């Protein structure tokens, strides 16, 4: 077997193993039925190259795609100086469910796609356990450019960027929102309450039910929190399917 194929097979098997371990942690005794292409161990698709410099039109609302294209050249805050890619968002523009994270990390900055690093792979496994895939939902962050060394976003950076998240939510108008971690929850809810108190309880953003939960990166450091997140996701599924 050629080396490359061998290594790809090994990588897929090890990703499958992690998926099964996580499903076991969530309390599953069997693998949820899904077609193979929805398994969260598929290679990530990159968004098509975007047209640059599109003019704004005064007479109609900007589309999500146009907003994303406009953001590619954003210089509203100093994060633009070190970024490789603006990480706007991915998924279904008509999604019922939007998941909002914090900010891109190294891999997201390289690829221009949110949640493609280790935390992202855990997020994919959470979605899989919910019988959802990236095609069903929309995923984005509060901050669209990577903070250096993955430090916390600063208040001024959030202030410069949050209008774009608000526009995304306005354009998508999902039925439900999941806020992943402290920054997403506190920004969308205009709250200073700690995530440990916010999580697990329905709130509202612009009349849209919002469920705050722990960030997947936090779960990587604190696997014991996975049980809480799964409880929160069950509440989301109940509302989504009910
Ligand atoms: N963490 C986030 O909050 N967002 C990403 O896109 C990746 C990691
Ligand atoms: N701190 C955060 O910023 N997010 C979490 O989800 C947990 C702790």
XYZ file of N, CA and C in Angstrom, residues 34-42 128:
30
model
N -26.502 7.259 10.325
C -26.275 8.393 9.431
C -25.558 7.853 8.210
N -25.741 8.506 7.079
C -24.995 8.041 5.911
C -23.515 8.375 6.092
N -22.687 7.577 5.461
C -21.239 7.699 5.689
C -20.726 9.100 5.401
N -21.309 9.767 4.417
C -20.764 11.081 4.049
C -20.980 12.122 5.145
N -21.880 11.816 6.093
C -22.092 12.746 7.188
C -21.193 12.477 8.377
N -20.401 11.411 8.315
C -19.499 11.134 9.436
C -18.545 12.305 9.628
N -18.343 12.685 10.904
C -17.493 13.854 11.142
C -16.015 13.531 10.971
N -15.682 12.548 10.162
C -14.275 12.267 9.921
C -13.942 12.448 8.440
N -14.886 13.149 7.730
C -14.610 13.424 6.322
C -13.674 14.620 6.210
N -22.573 15.196 15.219
C -22.862 13.831 14.781
C -23.769 13.124 15.787
